[in-house]
PDB file of C-alpha atoms in Angstrom:
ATOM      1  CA  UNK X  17      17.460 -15.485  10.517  1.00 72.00           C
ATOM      2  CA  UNK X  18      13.996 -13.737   9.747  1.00 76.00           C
ATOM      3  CA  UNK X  19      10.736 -15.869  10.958  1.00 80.00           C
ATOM      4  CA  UNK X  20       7.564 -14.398  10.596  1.00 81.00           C
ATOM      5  CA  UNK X  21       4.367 -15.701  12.489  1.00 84.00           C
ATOM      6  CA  UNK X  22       1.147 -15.163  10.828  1.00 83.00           C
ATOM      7  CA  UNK X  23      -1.883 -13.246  12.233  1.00 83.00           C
ATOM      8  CA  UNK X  24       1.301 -10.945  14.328  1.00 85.00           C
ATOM      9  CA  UNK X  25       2.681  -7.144  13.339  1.00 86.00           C
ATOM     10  CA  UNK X  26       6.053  -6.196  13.149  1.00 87.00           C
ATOM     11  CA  UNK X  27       7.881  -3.293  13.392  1.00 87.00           C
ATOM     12  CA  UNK X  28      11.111  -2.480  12.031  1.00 88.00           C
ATOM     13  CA  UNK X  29      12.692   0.481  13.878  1.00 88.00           C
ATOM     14  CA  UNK X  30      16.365   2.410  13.076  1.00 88.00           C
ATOM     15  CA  UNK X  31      18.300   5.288  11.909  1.00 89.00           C
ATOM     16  CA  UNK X  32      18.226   6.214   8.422  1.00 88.00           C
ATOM     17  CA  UNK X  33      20.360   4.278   6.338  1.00 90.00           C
ATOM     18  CA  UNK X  34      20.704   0.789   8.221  1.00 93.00           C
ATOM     19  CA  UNK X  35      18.473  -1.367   5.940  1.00 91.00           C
ATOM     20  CA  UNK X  36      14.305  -0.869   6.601  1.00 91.00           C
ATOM     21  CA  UNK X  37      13.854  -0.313   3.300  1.00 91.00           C
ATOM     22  CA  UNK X  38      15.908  -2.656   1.856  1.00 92.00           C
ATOM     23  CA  UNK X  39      15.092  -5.602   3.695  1.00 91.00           C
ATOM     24  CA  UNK X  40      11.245  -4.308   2.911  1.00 91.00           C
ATOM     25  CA  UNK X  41      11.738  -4.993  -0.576  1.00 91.00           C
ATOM     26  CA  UNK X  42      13.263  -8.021  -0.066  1.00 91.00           C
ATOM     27  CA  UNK X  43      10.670  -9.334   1.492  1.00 90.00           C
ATOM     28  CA  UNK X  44       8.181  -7.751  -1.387  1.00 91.00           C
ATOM     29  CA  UNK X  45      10.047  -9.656  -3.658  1.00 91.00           C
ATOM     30  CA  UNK X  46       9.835 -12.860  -1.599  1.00 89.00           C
ATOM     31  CA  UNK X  47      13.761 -12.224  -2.455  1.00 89.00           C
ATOM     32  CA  UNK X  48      14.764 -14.194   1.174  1.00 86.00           C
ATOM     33  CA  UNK X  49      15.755 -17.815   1.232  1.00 86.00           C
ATOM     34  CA  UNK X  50      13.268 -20.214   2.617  1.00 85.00           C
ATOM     35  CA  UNK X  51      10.433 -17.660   1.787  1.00 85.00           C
ATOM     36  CA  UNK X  52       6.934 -19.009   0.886  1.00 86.00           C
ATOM     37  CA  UNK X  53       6.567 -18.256  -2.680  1.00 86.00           C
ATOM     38  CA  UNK X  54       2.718 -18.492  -2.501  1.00 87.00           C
ATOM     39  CA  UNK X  55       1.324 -15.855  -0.226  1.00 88.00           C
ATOM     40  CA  UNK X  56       0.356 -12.562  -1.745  1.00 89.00           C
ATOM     41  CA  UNK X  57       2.180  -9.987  -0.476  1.00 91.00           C
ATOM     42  CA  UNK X  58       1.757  -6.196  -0.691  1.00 91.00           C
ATOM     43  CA  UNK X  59       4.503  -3.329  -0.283  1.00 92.00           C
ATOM     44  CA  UNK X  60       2.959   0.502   0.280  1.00 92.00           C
ATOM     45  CA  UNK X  61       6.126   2.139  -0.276  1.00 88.00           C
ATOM     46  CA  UNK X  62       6.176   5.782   0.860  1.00 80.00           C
ATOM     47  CA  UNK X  63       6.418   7.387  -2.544  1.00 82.00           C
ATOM     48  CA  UNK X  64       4.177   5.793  -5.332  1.00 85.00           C
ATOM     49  CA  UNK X  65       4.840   6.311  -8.739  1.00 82.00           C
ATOM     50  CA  UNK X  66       2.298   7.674 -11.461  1.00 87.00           C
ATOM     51  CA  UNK X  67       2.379   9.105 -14.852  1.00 88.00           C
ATOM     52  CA  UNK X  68       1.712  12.936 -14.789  1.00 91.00           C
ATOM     53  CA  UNK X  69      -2.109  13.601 -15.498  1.00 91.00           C
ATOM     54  CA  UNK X  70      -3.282  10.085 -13.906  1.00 92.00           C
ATOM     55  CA  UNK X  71      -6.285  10.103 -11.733  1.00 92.00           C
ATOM     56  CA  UNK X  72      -7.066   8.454  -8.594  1.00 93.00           C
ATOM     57  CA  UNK X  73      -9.730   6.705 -10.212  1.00 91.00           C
ATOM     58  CA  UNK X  74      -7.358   5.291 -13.102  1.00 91.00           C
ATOM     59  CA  UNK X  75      -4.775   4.557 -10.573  1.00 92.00           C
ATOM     60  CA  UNK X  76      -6.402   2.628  -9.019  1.00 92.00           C
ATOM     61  CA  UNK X  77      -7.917   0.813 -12.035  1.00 90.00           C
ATOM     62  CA  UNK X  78      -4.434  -0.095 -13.290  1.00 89.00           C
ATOM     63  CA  UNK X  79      -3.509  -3.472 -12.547  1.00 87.00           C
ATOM     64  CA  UNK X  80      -1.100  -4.086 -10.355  1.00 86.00           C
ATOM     65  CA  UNK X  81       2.682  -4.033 -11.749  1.00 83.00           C
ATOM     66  CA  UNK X  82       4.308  -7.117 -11.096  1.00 82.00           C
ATOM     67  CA  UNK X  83       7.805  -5.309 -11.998  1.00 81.00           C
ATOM     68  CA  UNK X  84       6.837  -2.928  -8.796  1.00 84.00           C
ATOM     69  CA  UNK X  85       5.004  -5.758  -6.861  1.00 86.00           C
ATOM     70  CA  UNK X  86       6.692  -8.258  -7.392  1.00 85.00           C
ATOM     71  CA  UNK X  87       5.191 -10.435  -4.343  1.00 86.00           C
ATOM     72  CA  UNK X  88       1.635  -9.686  -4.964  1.00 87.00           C
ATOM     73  CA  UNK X  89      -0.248 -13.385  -7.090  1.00 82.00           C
ATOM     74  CA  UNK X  90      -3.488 -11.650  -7.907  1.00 71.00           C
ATOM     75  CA  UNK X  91      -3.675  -9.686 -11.134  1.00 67.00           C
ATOM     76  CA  UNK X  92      -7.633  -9.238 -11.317  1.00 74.00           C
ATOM     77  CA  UNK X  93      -9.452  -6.600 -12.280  1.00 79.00           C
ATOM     78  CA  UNK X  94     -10.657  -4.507  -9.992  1.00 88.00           C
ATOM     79  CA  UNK X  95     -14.842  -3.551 -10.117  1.00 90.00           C
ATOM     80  CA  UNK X  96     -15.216  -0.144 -10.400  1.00 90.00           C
ATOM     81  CA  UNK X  97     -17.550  -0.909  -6.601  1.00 92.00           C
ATOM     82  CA  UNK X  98     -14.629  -2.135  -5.312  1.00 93.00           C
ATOM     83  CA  UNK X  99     -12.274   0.911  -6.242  1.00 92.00           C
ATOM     84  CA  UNK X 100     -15.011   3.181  -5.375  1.00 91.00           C
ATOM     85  CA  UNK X 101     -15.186   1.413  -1.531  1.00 92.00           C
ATOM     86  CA  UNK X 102     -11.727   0.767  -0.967  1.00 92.00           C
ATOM     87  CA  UNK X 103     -10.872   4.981  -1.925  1.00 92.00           C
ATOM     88  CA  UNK X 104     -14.018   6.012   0.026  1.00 91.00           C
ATOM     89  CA  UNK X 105     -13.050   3.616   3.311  1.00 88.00           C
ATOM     90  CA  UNK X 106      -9.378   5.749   3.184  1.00 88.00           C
ATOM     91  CA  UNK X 107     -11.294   8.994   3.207  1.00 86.00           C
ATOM     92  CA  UNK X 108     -11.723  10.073  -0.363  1.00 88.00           C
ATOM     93  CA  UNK X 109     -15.090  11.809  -0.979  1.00 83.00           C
ATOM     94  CA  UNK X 110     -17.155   9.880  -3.470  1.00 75.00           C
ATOM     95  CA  UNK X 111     -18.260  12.274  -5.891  1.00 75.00           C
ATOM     96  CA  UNK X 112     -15.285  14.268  -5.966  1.00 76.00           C
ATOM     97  CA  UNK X 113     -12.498  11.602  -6.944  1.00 72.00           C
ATOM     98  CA  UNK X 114     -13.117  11.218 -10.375  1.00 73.00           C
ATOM     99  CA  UNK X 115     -11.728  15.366 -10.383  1.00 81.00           C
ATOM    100  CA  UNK X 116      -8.607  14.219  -8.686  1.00 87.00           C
ATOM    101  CA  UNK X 117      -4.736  13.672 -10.303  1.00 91.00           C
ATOM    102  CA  UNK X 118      -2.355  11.847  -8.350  1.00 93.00           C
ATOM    103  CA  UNK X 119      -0.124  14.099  -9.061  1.00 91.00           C
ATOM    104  CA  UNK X 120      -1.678  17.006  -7.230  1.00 91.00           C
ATOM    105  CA  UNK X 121      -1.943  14.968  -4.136  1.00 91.00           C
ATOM    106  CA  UNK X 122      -0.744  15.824  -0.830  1.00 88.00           C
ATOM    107  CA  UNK X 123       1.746  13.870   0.642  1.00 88.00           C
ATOM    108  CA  UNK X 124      -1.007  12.169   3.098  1.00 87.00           C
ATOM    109  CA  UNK X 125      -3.771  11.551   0.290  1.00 89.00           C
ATOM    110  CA  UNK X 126      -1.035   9.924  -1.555  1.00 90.00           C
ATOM    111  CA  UNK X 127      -0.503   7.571   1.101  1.00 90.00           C
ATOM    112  CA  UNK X 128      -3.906   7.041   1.568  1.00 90.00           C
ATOM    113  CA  UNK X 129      -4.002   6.561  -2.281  1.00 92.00           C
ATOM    114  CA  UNK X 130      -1.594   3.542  -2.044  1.00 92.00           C
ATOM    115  CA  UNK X 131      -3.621   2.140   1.050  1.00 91.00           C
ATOM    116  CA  UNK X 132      -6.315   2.227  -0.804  1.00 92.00           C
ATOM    117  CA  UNK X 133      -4.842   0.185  -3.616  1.00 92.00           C
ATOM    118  CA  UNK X 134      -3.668  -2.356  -1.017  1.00 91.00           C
ATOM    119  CA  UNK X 135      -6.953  -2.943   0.683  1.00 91.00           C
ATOM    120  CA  UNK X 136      -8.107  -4.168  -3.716  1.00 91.00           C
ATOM    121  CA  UNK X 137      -5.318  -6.591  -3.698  1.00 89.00           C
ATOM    122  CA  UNK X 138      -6.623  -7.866  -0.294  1.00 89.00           C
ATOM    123  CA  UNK X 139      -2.825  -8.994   0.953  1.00 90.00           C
ATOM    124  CA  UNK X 140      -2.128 -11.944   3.556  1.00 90.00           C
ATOM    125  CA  UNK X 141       1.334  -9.692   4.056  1.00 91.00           C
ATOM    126  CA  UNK X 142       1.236  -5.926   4.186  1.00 91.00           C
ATOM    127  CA  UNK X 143       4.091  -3.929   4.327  1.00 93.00           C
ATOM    128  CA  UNK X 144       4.520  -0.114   5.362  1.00 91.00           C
ATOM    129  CA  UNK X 145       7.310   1.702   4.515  1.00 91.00           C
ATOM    130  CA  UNK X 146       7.110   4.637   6.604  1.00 87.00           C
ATOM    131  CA  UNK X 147       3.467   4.593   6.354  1.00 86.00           C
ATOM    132  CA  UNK X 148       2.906   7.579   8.698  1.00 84.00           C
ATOM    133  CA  UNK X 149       5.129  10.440   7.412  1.00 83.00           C
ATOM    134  CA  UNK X 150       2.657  12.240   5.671  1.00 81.00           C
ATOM    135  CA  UNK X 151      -0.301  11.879   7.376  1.00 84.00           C
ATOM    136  CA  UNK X 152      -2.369  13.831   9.650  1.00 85.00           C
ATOM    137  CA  UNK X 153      -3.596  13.275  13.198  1.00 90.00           C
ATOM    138  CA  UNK X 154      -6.994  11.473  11.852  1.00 86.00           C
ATOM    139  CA  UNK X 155      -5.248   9.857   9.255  1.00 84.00           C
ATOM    140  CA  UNK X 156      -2.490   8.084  11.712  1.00 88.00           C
ATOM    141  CA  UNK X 157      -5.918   6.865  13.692  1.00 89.00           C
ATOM    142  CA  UNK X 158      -7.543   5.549  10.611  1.00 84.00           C
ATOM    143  CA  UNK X 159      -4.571   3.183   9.426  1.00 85.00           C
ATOM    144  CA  UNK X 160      -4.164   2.565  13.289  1.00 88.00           C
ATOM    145  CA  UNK X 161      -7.739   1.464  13.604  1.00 87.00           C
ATOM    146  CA  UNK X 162      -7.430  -0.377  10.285  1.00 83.00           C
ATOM    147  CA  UNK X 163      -4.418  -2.225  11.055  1.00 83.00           C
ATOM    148  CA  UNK X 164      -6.102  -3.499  14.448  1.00 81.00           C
TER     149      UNK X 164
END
């Protein structure tokens, strides 16, 4: 049994191999039994995918992929203001993003990358998958601050 109170965090905690990630996408996929098929629902996993050569910038222009989000509803276009805010609000400087490829990322930008896109799709459900592993001291006190 898996109940979920809105407005609350969760954490799911345990050795490699028992499940997080699996029940993570589950729950992206609004894949459980009794799930509410209408919230919109956002999984940052902790690898994102992009085509070799992308930029941040076109990244985060692409609209969301409903094969690898399934649970989000919204499939907007995003304003190029809105792209701009929601990559400078995760740290990205403003006039240097346009220069940047996905692809030659760290680790920790990446992640910051797919925050990023979250905060555009604007989520009532957000889910981390190992949200923290690549990212330094300031950035595990910016997504804690955020979170609060």
């Amino acid at each position: 049994h898996l109940e979920l109170k809105q407005g609350t965090r969760y954490a799911i905690v345990g050795q490699n191999g028992v499940g997080k990630t699996t029940l993570l996408n589950r729950v992206a996929a609004k894949d459980i039994n009794g799930f509410p098929q209408g919230i919109n629902c956002y999984f940052v996993r902790h690898e994102i995918a992009a085509a070799p050569g992308t930029s941040v910038v076109e990244f985060m222009s692409a609209p969301v992929d409903p094969e690898d989000q399934p649970g989000v509803i919204t499939t907007e276009a995003f304003s190029a203001d809105a792209i701009r805010d929601c990559l400078v609000t995760t740290g990205f400087i403003a006039s240097k993003m346009e220069h940047y490829n996905v692809d030659e990322l760290s680790g920790g930008w990446k992640m910051k990358l797919a925050i990023a896109k979250s905060l555009l799709v604007k989520p009532e459900l957000l889910l981390l998958d190992e949200p923290t592993n690549h990212l330094d001291v300031a950035g595990v006190e910016w997504l804690a601050s955020y979170l609060n």
